[in-house]
Short mmCIF file of C-alpha atoms and ligand atoms in Angstrom, two decimals:
data_model
loop_
_atom_site.label_atom_id
_atom_site.label_comp_id
_atom_site.label_asym_id
_atom_site.label_seq_id
_atom_site.Cartn_x
_atom_site.Cartn_y
_atom_site.Cartn_z
CA MET A 456 -18.75 -5.00 8.36
CA HIS A 457 -21.82 -6.68 10.36
CA GLN A 458 -23.65 -3.34 9.65
CA SER A 459 -23.13 -3.38 5.65
CA TYR A 460 -23.96 -7.03 5.62
CA ARG A 461 -27.33 -6.17 7.25
CA TYR A 462 -27.73 -3.28 4.33
CA ALA A 463 -26.67 -5.66 1.51
CA LYS A 464 -29.46 -8.29 2.83
CA GLY A 465 -32.10 -5.46 2.01
CA PHE A 466 -30.49 -4.26 -1.05
CA ALA A 467 -32.75 -3.83 -4.02
CA GLY A 468 -30.72 -4.56 -6.98
CA PHE A 469 -30.69 -2.41 -10.09
CA GLY A 470 -33.58 -0.49 -9.13
CA ALA A 471 -31.99 1.06 -5.64
CA PRO A 472 -30.29 4.47 -5.74
CA GLU A 473 -27.24 2.79 -4.34
CA SER A 474 -26.71 0.62 -7.19
CA ARG A 475 -25.20 3.93 -8.74
CA GLN A 476 -22.78 4.46 -6.29
CA SER A 477 -19.30 3.09 -6.55
CA LEU A 478 -18.34 0.09 -4.63
CA TYR A 479 -15.65 2.47 -2.75
CA THR A 480 -18.31 5.20 -2.09
CA PHE A 481 -20.65 2.53 -0.66
CA VAL A 482 -18.23 0.89 1.80
CA SER A 483 -16.66 4.40 2.86
CA ARG A 484 -20.23 5.01 4.31
CA PHE A 485 -19.53 2.30 7.19
CA PHE A 486 -15.50 2.78 7.26
CA ASP A 487 -13.67 5.82 8.10
CA ASP A 488 -10.31 4.22 7.96
CA GLU A 489 -9.04 4.53 4.56
CA ARG A 490 -7.07 1.18 4.83
CA LEU A 491 -10.58 -0.64 5.62
CA ARG A 492 -12.08 1.23 2.59
CA ARG A 493 -9.54 -0.16 0.37
CA ALA A 494 -9.81 -3.84 1.83
CA PHE A 495 -13.84 -3.87 1.66
CA SER A 496 -13.47 -2.08 -2.10
CA VAL A 497 -11.46 -5.04 -3.31
CA PRO A 498 -13.95 -7.51 -4.21
CA SER A 499 -14.81 -5.51 -7.63
CA LEU A 500 -11.00 -6.15 -8.86
CA LEU A 501 -11.61 -9.75 -8.18
CA VAL A 502 -14.20 -9.64 -10.95
CA GLY A 503 -12.25 -7.25 -12.96
CA GLY A 504 -13.75 -3.97 -12.07
CA HIS A 505 -12.35 -0.57 -10.81
CA PRO A 506 -13.71 0.00 -7.33
CA PHE A 507 -14.41 3.45 -8.10
CA HIS A 508 -16.30 2.97 -11.15
CA THR A 509 -17.64 -0.26 -10.29
CA SER A 510 -21.35 -0.46 -9.12
CA SER A 511 -22.05 -1.26 -5.18
CA LEU A 512 -23.97 -4.02 -6.30
CA TYR A 513 -20.76 -5.90 -6.05
CA GLY A 514 -20.87 -5.45 -2.18
CA LEU A 515 -23.22 -8.31 -2.41
CA ILE A 516 -19.92 -10.57 -2.73
CA HIS A 517 -19.23 -9.63 0.90
CA ALA A 518 -22.99 -10.66 1.85
CA LEU A 519 -22.40 -13.79 -0.15
CA GLU A 520 -19.11 -14.80 1.66
CA ARG A 521 -20.55 -14.47 5.00
CA ARG A 522 -23.47 -16.33 4.23
CA GLY A 523 -21.75 -19.00 2.20
CA GLY A 524 -17.99 -19.14 3.30
CA VAL A 525 -14.91 -18.77 1.11
CA TRP A 526 -14.23 -22.01 -0.59
CA TYR A 527 -11.20 -23.74 -1.74
CA PRO A 528 -11.16 -27.04 -3.94
CA LYS A 529 -8.70 -29.36 -2.51
CA GLY A 530 -6.07 -29.84 -5.26
CA GLY A 531 -6.75 -26.18 -6.37
CA THR A 532 -8.79 -25.09 -9.59
CA GLY A 533 -7.30 -27.94 -11.56
CA ALA A 534 -8.94 -30.41 -9.32
CA LEU A 535 -12.16 -28.81 -10.21
CA VAL A 536 -11.72 -29.03 -13.76
CA THR A 537 -10.69 -32.68 -13.50
CA ALA A 538 -13.98 -33.38 -11.39
CA LEU A 539 -16.24 -31.50 -14.02
CA ALA A 540 -14.49 -33.47 -16.94
CA ASP A 541 -14.79 -36.62 -14.99
CA LEU A 542 -18.58 -35.89 -14.48
CA PHE A 543 -19.18 -35.29 -18.28
CA GLN A 544 -17.47 -38.31 -19.16
CA ARG A 545 -19.46 -40.27 -16.79
CA HIS A 546 -22.60 -38.94 -18.27
CA GLY A 547 -21.43 -40.24 -21.78
CA GLY A 548 -19.53 -36.94 -22.99
CA THR A 549 -16.39 -37.07 -24.96
CA ILE A 550 -13.73 -34.38 -24.53
CA HIS A 551 -11.05 -33.24 -27.35
CA THR A 552 -8.50 -31.34 -25.89
CA GLY A 553 -5.46 -29.26 -27.70
CA GLN A 554 -8.09 -28.55 -30.32
CA GLU A 555 -8.47 -24.94 -31.59
CA VAL A 556 -12.15 -24.13 -32.74
CA THR A 557 -11.16 -21.65 -35.81
CA ALA A 558 -14.56 -21.12 -37.13
CA LEU A 559 -18.55 -21.82 -36.77
CA ARG A 560 -20.39 -22.87 -40.14
CA VAL A 561 -23.99 -21.40 -39.93
CA GLY A 562 -27.15 -21.86 -42.30
CA TYR A 563 -30.43 -20.38 -41.95
CA GLY A 564 -30.02 -18.56 -38.76
CA ARG A 565 -28.30 -21.29 -36.84
CA VAL A 566 -25.08 -22.96 -36.24
CA THR A 567 -24.40 -25.91 -38.41
CA GLY A 568 -21.02 -27.04 -37.60
CA VAL A 569 -17.62 -26.33 -35.79
CA GLU A 570 -14.34 -26.15 -37.78
CA VAL A 571 -11.36 -27.15 -35.69
CA ASN A 572 -7.65 -26.39 -36.45
CA GLY A 573 -8.76 -24.83 -39.75
CA ASP A 574 -9.66 -27.65 -41.45
CA LYS A 575 -11.53 -30.37 -39.75
CA HIS A 576 -15.18 -30.22 -39.40
CA HIS A 577 -17.91 -31.48 -36.96
CA GLU A 578 -21.61 -31.47 -37.58
CA THR A 579 -23.53 -29.84 -34.29
CA ASP A 580 -27.02 -29.87 -33.09
CA ILE A 581 -26.22 -27.27 -30.16
CA VAL A 582 -23.19 -25.18 -29.90
CA VAL A 583 -22.17 -23.55 -26.41
CA SER A 584 -19.17 -21.61 -26.45
CA ASN A 585 -16.78 -20.82 -23.36
CA ALA A 586 -14.65 -18.58 -25.42
CA ASP A 587 -15.14 -14.97 -25.07
CA PRO A 588 -18.31 -14.16 -27.02
CA LEU A 589 -16.46 -10.83 -28.81
CA HIS A 590 -13.95 -13.57 -29.93
CA VAL A 591 -16.61 -15.82 -31.25
CA TYR A 592 -18.62 -13.01 -33.05
CA GLU A 593 -15.57 -11.58 -34.66
CA LYS A 594 -13.20 -14.44 -35.20
CA TRP A 595 -15.52 -17.68 -35.70
CA LEU A 596 -18.87 -16.30 -37.42
CA PRO A 597 -19.07 -14.58 -40.88
CA MET A 598 -19.46 -10.92 -40.31
CA GLY A 599 -22.04 -9.05 -42.77
CA HIS A 600 -22.62 -5.42 -42.83
CA TRP A 601 -24.84 -5.63 -39.48
CA GLY A 602 -22.05 -8.14 -37.68
CA ARG A 603 -19.09 -5.15 -38.45
CA LEU A 604 -21.37 -2.65 -37.12
CA LEU A 605 -22.55 -4.82 -33.96
CA ASN A 606 -18.79 -5.79 -33.31
CA GLY A 607 -17.58 -1.98 -33.32
CA PHE A 608 -20.24 -1.43 -30.55
CA ARG A 609 -18.88 -4.58 -28.55
CA ARG A 610 -15.23 -3.58 -28.98
CA ARG A 611 -16.35 -0.11 -27.40
CA MET A 612 -17.58 -2.05 -24.07
CA LYS A 613 -15.25 -1.49 -21.20
CA GLN A 614 -12.69 -4.17 -20.65
CA SER A 615 -11.59 -5.43 -17.28
CA MET A 616 -7.85 -4.97 -16.39
CA GLY A 617 -5.00 -7.59 -17.24
CA LEU A 618 -2.96 -9.33 -14.69
CA VAL A 619 0.59 -10.08 -14.36
CA VAL A 620 0.51 -13.89 -12.44
CA VAL A 621 3.96 -15.00 -11.36
CA TYR A 622 3.58 -18.68 -9.94
CA PHE A 623 7.08 -19.49 -7.62
CA LEU A 624 8.04 -22.28 -5.60
CA THR A 625 10.29 -21.65 -2.37
CA ASN A 626 12.75 -23.89 -0.87
CA ARG A 627 11.46 -23.45 2.71
CA CYS A 628 7.81 -23.37 4.07
CA TYR A 629 6.43 -20.15 5.14
CA LYS A 630 4.22 -21.00 7.87
CA GLU A 631 3.60 -17.65 8.94
CA LEU A 632 1.76 -16.53 5.68
CA ASN A 633 -1.74 -16.83 5.22
CA HIS A 634 -3.99 -18.34 2.32
CA HIS A 635 -4.70 -15.14 1.05
CA THR A 636 -2.59 -12.02 1.44
CA ILE A 637 -3.10 -8.53 -0.23
CA VAL A 638 -0.26 -6.14 -0.19
CA PHE A 639 -1.62 -2.48 -0.90
CA GLY A 640 0.50 0.00 -2.67
CA ASP A 641 1.20 3.41 -1.15
CA THR A 642 -1.61 4.89 -3.29
CA PHE A 643 -4.66 3.02 -4.21
CA LYS A 644 -7.06 5.01 -6.39
CA GLU A 645 -3.92 6.47 -8.42
CA ILE A 646 -2.66 2.86 -9.24
CA LEU A 647 -6.14 1.88 -10.37
CA ASP A 648 -6.84 5.29 -12.56
CA THR A 649 -3.29 4.17 -14.21
CA ILE A 650 -4.29 1.01 -14.91
CA PHE A 651 -8.04 1.11 -16.27
CA ASP A 652 -7.93 4.98 -17.33
CA ASP A 653 -4.37 5.59 -18.77
CA HIS A 654 -3.89 1.95 -19.88
CA ASP A 655 -0.39 2.19 -18.25
CA VAL A 656 1.78 0.03 -15.79
CA PRO A 657 2.08 1.82 -12.19
CA GLU A 658 5.15 2.26 -10.59
CA ASP A 659 3.69 1.43 -7.39
CA LEU A 660 2.22 -2.06 -7.49
CA SER A 661 -0.59 -3.76 -5.37
CA LEU A 662 -0.34 -7.35 -4.92
CA TYR A 663 -2.50 -10.26 -4.26
CA LEU A 664 -0.45 -13.39 -2.78
CA HIS A 665 -1.96 -16.93 -2.79
CA ARG A 666 -0.45 -19.48 -0.78
CA PRO A 667 -2.72 -22.50 -0.93
CA SER A 668 -0.54 -24.81 1.10
CA ALA A 669 -1.84 -22.78 4.19
CA THR A 670 -5.48 -24.80 3.46
CA ASP A 671 -4.13 -27.73 1.45
CA PRO A 672 -0.39 -28.69 2.57
CA GLU A 673 -0.50 -31.24 -0.50
CA MET A 674 0.19 -28.25 -2.85
CA ALA A 675 3.59 -27.38 -1.59
CA PRO A 676 6.70 -29.62 -2.46
CA THR A 677 8.05 -31.65 0.59
CA GLY A 678 9.89 -28.93 2.75
CA GLY A 679 9.35 -26.01 0.31
CA ASP A 680 6.24 -24.08 -0.66
CA ALA A 681 3.99 -22.86 -3.81
CA PHE A 682 2.79 -19.58 -4.53
CA TYR A 683 1.48 -17.43 -7.06
CA VAL A 684 1.42 -13.62 -6.76
CA LEU A 685 -0.50 -11.45 -8.94
CA ALA A 686 -0.61 -7.63 -9.83
CA PRO A 687 -3.47 -5.84 -11.97
CA VAL A 688 -2.08 -4.20 -15.01
CA PRO A 689 -3.26 -2.78 -17.98
CA ASN A 690 -4.74 -5.03 -20.69
CA LEU A 691 -3.71 -4.95 -24.18
CA GLN A 692 -5.37 -1.68 -24.94
CA GLY A 693 -2.15 -0.35 -23.60
CA CYS A 694 -0.24 -1.65 -26.13
CA GLN A 695 2.94 -2.24 -24.00
CA ASP A 696 5.69 -4.36 -25.25
CA TRP A 697 5.01 -7.20 -23.04
CA GLU A 698 7.83 -9.29 -24.21
CA THR A 699 10.18 -6.87 -22.56
CA LEU A 700 7.74 -5.87 -19.63
CA GLU A 701 7.18 -9.36 -18.34
CA PRO A 702 10.69 -10.15 -17.02
CA LYS A 703 10.95 -6.70 -15.59
CA LEU A 704 7.68 -6.70 -13.79
CA THR A 705 8.36 -10.28 -12.49
CA GLN A 706 11.71 -9.15 -10.94
CA ASN A 707 9.61 -5.99 -9.40
CA ILE A 708 6.71 -8.01 -8.10
CA LEU A 709 9.12 -10.36 -6.28
CA LEU A 710 11.08 -7.35 -5.24
CA THR A 711 8.27 -6.14 -3.62
CA LEU A 712 7.47 -9.16 -1.91
CA GLN A 713 10.75 -9.34 -0.51
CA GLN A 714 10.54 -5.81 0.74
CA ARG A 715 7.06 -6.09 2.20
CA LEU A 716 6.57 -9.87 3.24
CA MET A 717 8.98 -12.30 2.78
CA PRO A 718 12.39 -10.80 3.47
CA ASP A 719 14.60 -14.00 2.52
CA LEU A 720 12.72 -14.67 -0.56
CA PHE A 721 15.46 -14.41 -3.27
CA GLU A 722 17.76 -16.67 -1.23
CA GLN A 723 14.77 -19.28 -1.39
CA LEU A 724 13.28 -18.79 -4.56
CA GLY A 725 12.96 -21.80 -7.24
CA VAL A 726 11.24 -22.01 -10.19
CA THR A 727 9.19 -19.20 -11.38
CA HIS A 728 6.77 -19.05 -14.44
CA THR A 729 4.97 -15.68 -15.41
CA VAL A 730 1.87 -15.06 -17.39
CA SER A 731 0.85 -11.85 -18.31
CA PRO A 732 -1.89 -10.06 -20.56
CA ARG A 733 -0.27 -11.70 -24.04
CA TYR A 734 -1.18 -15.10 -22.36
CA PHE A 735 -4.79 -14.30 -22.07
CA HIS A 736 -5.12 -13.07 -25.27
CA GLU A 737 -2.90 -15.84 -27.36
CA ALA A 738 -3.73 -18.89 -25.10
CA LEU A 739 -7.05 -18.31 -23.87
CA SER A 740 -8.49 -15.97 -26.57
CA SER A 741 -9.42 -13.06 -24.63
CA PRO A 742 -9.78 -10.29 -27.47
CA PHE A 743 -8.02 -7.41 -25.19
CA GLY A 744 -5.77 -9.68 -23.14
CA SER A 745 -8.18 -8.79 -20.02
CA ALA A 746 -8.28 -11.09 -17.52
CA PHE A 747 -12.16 -11.04 -16.59
CA SER A 748 -13.46 -10.23 -20.26
CA ILE A 749 -15.83 -6.67 -19.91
CA ALA A 750 -15.80 -4.98 -16.85
CA PRO A 751 -18.48 -5.26 -14.30
CA THR A 752 -19.71 -1.83 -14.65
CA LEU A 753 -23.33 -1.08 -13.97
CA THR A 754 -24.38 -0.91 -17.59
CA GLN A 755 -22.36 -4.24 -18.11
CA SER A 756 -23.64 -6.16 -15.27
CA ALA A 757 -26.15 -8.84 -14.73
CA GLY A 758 -28.77 -9.01 -17.94
CA PHE A 759 -26.65 -6.22 -19.76
CA ARG A 760 -23.71 -8.59 -19.96
CA TYR A 761 -23.43 -10.88 -23.04
CA HIS A 762 -26.76 -13.13 -23.06
CA ASN A 763 -26.40 -16.76 -22.58
CA ARG A 764 -28.29 -17.60 -25.62
CA SER A 765 -27.32 -15.86 -28.65
CA PRO A 766 -29.87 -13.44 -30.01
CA HIS A 767 -28.42 -14.22 -33.70
CA TYR A 768 -28.34 -17.81 -33.97
CA GLN A 769 -30.87 -19.96 -32.42
CA ASN A 770 -28.75 -23.05 -31.30
CA LEU A 771 -25.41 -20.87 -30.13
CA TYR A 772 -25.07 -20.45 -26.26
CA PHE A 773 -22.51 -18.69 -24.35
CA VAL A 774 -21.05 -19.38 -21.15
CA GLY A 775 -18.11 -17.80 -19.33
CA ALA A 776 -16.58 -14.65 -17.53
CA GLY A 777 -18.01 -12.21 -20.20
CA THR A 778 -21.65 -13.52 -19.99
CA HIS A 779 -24.53 -13.19 -17.73
CA PRO A 780 -24.10 -13.45 -14.52
CA GLY A 781 -20.23 -12.69 -14.59
CA ALA A 782 -16.93 -13.36 -13.89
CA GLY A 783 -15.38 -15.76 -11.10
CA VAL A 784 -15.98 -19.28 -10.69
CA PRO A 785 -19.19 -19.05 -9.01
CA GLY A 786 -20.43 -16.95 -11.88
CA VAL A 787 -19.18 -18.87 -14.81
CA VAL A 788 -20.40 -22.06 -13.17
CA SER A 789 -23.92 -20.45 -12.98
CA SER A 790 -23.69 -19.05 -16.70
CA ALA A 791 -23.57 -23.26 -17.31
CA GLY A 792 -26.56 -23.61 -14.95
CA VAL A 793 -28.41 -20.90 -16.77
CA VAL A 794 -27.82 -22.37 -20.26
CA GLU A 795 -28.66 -25.77 -19.01
CA LYS A 796 -32.08 -24.42 -18.41
CA LEU A 797 -32.26 -22.63 -21.43
CA VAL A 798 -31.39 -25.66 -23.56
CA LYS A 799 -34.07 -27.73 -21.48
CA GLU A 800 -36.81 -24.87 -22.45
CA ASP A 801 -35.85 -24.54 -25.96
CA TYR A 802 -35.75 -28.45 -26.65
CA ALA A 803 -38.54 -29.57 -24.05
CA PHE A 804 -40.15 -30.97 -27.05
CA GLY A 805 -37.25 -33.22 -28.08
CA PRO A 806 -35.24 -32.67 -31.25
CA ARG A 807 -36.50 -30.33 -33.27
CA THR A 808 -35.94 -30.68 -37.19
CA PHE A 809 -35.48 -28.25 -40.09
CA THR A 810 -36.12 -28.90 -43.58
CA SER A 811 -34.12 -26.11 -45.79
CA PRO A 812 -35.27 -24.78 -49.20
CA GLN A 813 -33.29 -27.41 -50.78
CA GLY A 814 -35.13 -30.28 -49.22
CA LYS A 815 -32.32 -31.16 -46.54
CA THR A 816 -33.62 -32.21 -43.20
CA THR A 817 -31.53 -31.32 -40.28
CA ALA A 818 -32.21 -31.73 -36.36
CA LEU A 819 -32.32 -28.30 -34.59
C1 FAD B 975 -4.77 -15.94 -11.48
C2 FAD B 975 -6.24 -15.92 -11.17
C3 FAD B 975 -6.92 -16.12 -10.13
C4 FAD B 975 -8.24 -16.32 -10.05
N1 FAD B 975 -8.80 -16.61 -8.76
C5 FAD B 975 -9.93 -16.70 -8.50
C6 FAD B 975 -10.50 -17.34 -7.47
O1 FAD B 975 -9.71 -17.70 -6.39
N2 FAD B 975 -11.80 -17.41 -7.16
C7 FAD B 975 -12.91 -17.40 -8.36
O2 FAD B 975 -13.71 -17.43 -8.29
N3 FAD B 975 -12.25 -16.83 -9.61
C8 FAD B 975 -10.86 -16.61 -9.85
N4 FAD B 975 -10.48 -16.08 -10.95
C9 FAD B 975 -11.45 -15.80 -11.83
C10 FAD B 975 -11.75 -17.14 -12.89
O3 FAD B 975 -10.76 -17.95 -12.98
C11 FAD B 975 -12.13 -16.82 -14.18
O4 FAD B 975 -12.97 -15.92 -13.92
C12 FAD B 975 -12.81 -18.04 -14.97
O5 FAD B 975 -11.97 -19.09 -14.79
C13 FAD B 975 -13.25 -17.51 -16.35
O6 FAD B 975 -13.82 -18.57 -16.91
P1 FAD B 975 -14.12 -18.74 -18.31
O7 FAD B 975 -14.55 -19.98 -18.92
O8 FAD B 975 -14.82 -17.31 -18.90
O9 FAD B 975 -13.00 -18.61 -19.13
P2 FAD B 975 -11.18 -19.50 -19.36
O10 FAD B 975 -11.25 -20.00 -18.02
O11 FAD B 975 -10.36 -18.73 -19.74
O12 FAD B 975 -12.02 -20.65 -20.00
C14 FAD B 975 -12.10 -20.54 -21.66
C15 FAD B 975 -11.56 -21.49 -22.10
O13 FAD B 975 -11.86 -21.47 -23.69
C16 FAD B 975 -10.88 -22.11 -24.42
N5 FAD B 975 -10.74 -21.63 -25.45
C17 FAD B 975 -10.63 -20.18 -26.05
N6 FAD B 975 -10.55 -20.03 -27.18
C18 FAD B 975 -10.54 -21.53 -27.69
C19 FAD B 975 -10.50 -21.98 -29.02
N7 FAD B 975 -10.68 -21.11 -30.21
N8 FAD B 975 -10.70 -23.25 -29.10
C20 FAD B 975 -10.77 -24.01 -28.14
N9 FAD B 975 -10.62 -23.55 -26.92
C21 FAD B 975 -10.78 -22.21 -26.72
C22 FAD B 975 -9.52 -21.78 -23.25
O14 FAD B 975 -8.53 -22.68 -23.74
C23 FAD B 975 -10.38 -21.96 -21.91
O15 FAD B 975 -9.77 -23.02 -21.50
C24 FAD B 975 -8.88 -16.13 -11.04
C25 FAD B 975 -8.65 -15.73 -12.18
C26 FAD B 975 -7.01 -15.56 -12.37
C27 FAD B 975 -6.56 -15.00 -13.66
#
């Protein structure tokens, strides 16, 4: 690991021939043991990519983690969301929740308003969208001939995989388990090929088990414990019937955990709640139900991801997993940092105005 870290420090990025190697091939240069090769290839899955197709650039995740550490927000990701919302409100922002954006109104190359719940309309100076850019272009914006052509191209971009996530409580505390545990299936490449290439559900499951109470005991109910376990699965391009598959997979996942890690799981099991690619599609507007938007292949990484400033509408900006620099909380928060810089750059001389041919003046 030490060697690969030193190597990553000297990594020259996109120009380096190594960037065309897969992460698995890259880590295999440092480890002979297949189990270590698998373990050190896993970071590409954390951003939605097949380790055998994802550029070794993502080996930099190891370097970042060694240098900066692995962080957990006390109270879980929800606490991070609440803290950001508080910060926004302290600066005078107003947040409206439970409102679905259904369209953007446009005119003269800019977005003029946001339509909410199919009727309510808000005038806007700037729109920063956190929804997947493909969803924005396909569902919110008017589509001319060029729009249809471009969306066809966008639809052909490689998508990340889907996830089945089972949240569950137990009646006893599992002190013997760490915060992070990966349970590998018997095969590795075969499972991933089935998911990414065949868009099928593998028989053999690989799981990630999360036990936040190992770091933050308040996450567990008194005397019990709280977990989520996730399994990579095909996204909706596989056309599976998730309504029937969801309960079956929940059972298989929990059974695998019982056989491999928690022998008394079914005796101790409390409430469970499962989400699948259907949830990512319906609740989070992910066009293909993929968990990390477009996959992090070399030609869909960094500047090749969706740009943070729309090339089509001058006051439309994008943040989130599908955009530059990429998926995961650090990537998504960085995309917001990039948008902040772009907006400051674009509006450096204060609000600009635009007068339409009809003589209507609006702020740009
Ligand atoms: C189980 C799981 C565990 C993870 N663990 C980690 C981890 O430990 N560390 C890490 O760094 N990353 C982790 N990730 C990845 C990380 O959570 C995601 O990459 C990140 O949340 C993506 O952020 P986003 O803003 O692009 O999308 P989202 O978080 O999905 O946010 C998009 C938002 O847009 C809203 N939206 C969509 N459409 C509309 C609409 N029409 N109207 C109004 N609102 C709309 C949605 O409701 C949603 O709130 C994990 C992901 C999963 C699924």
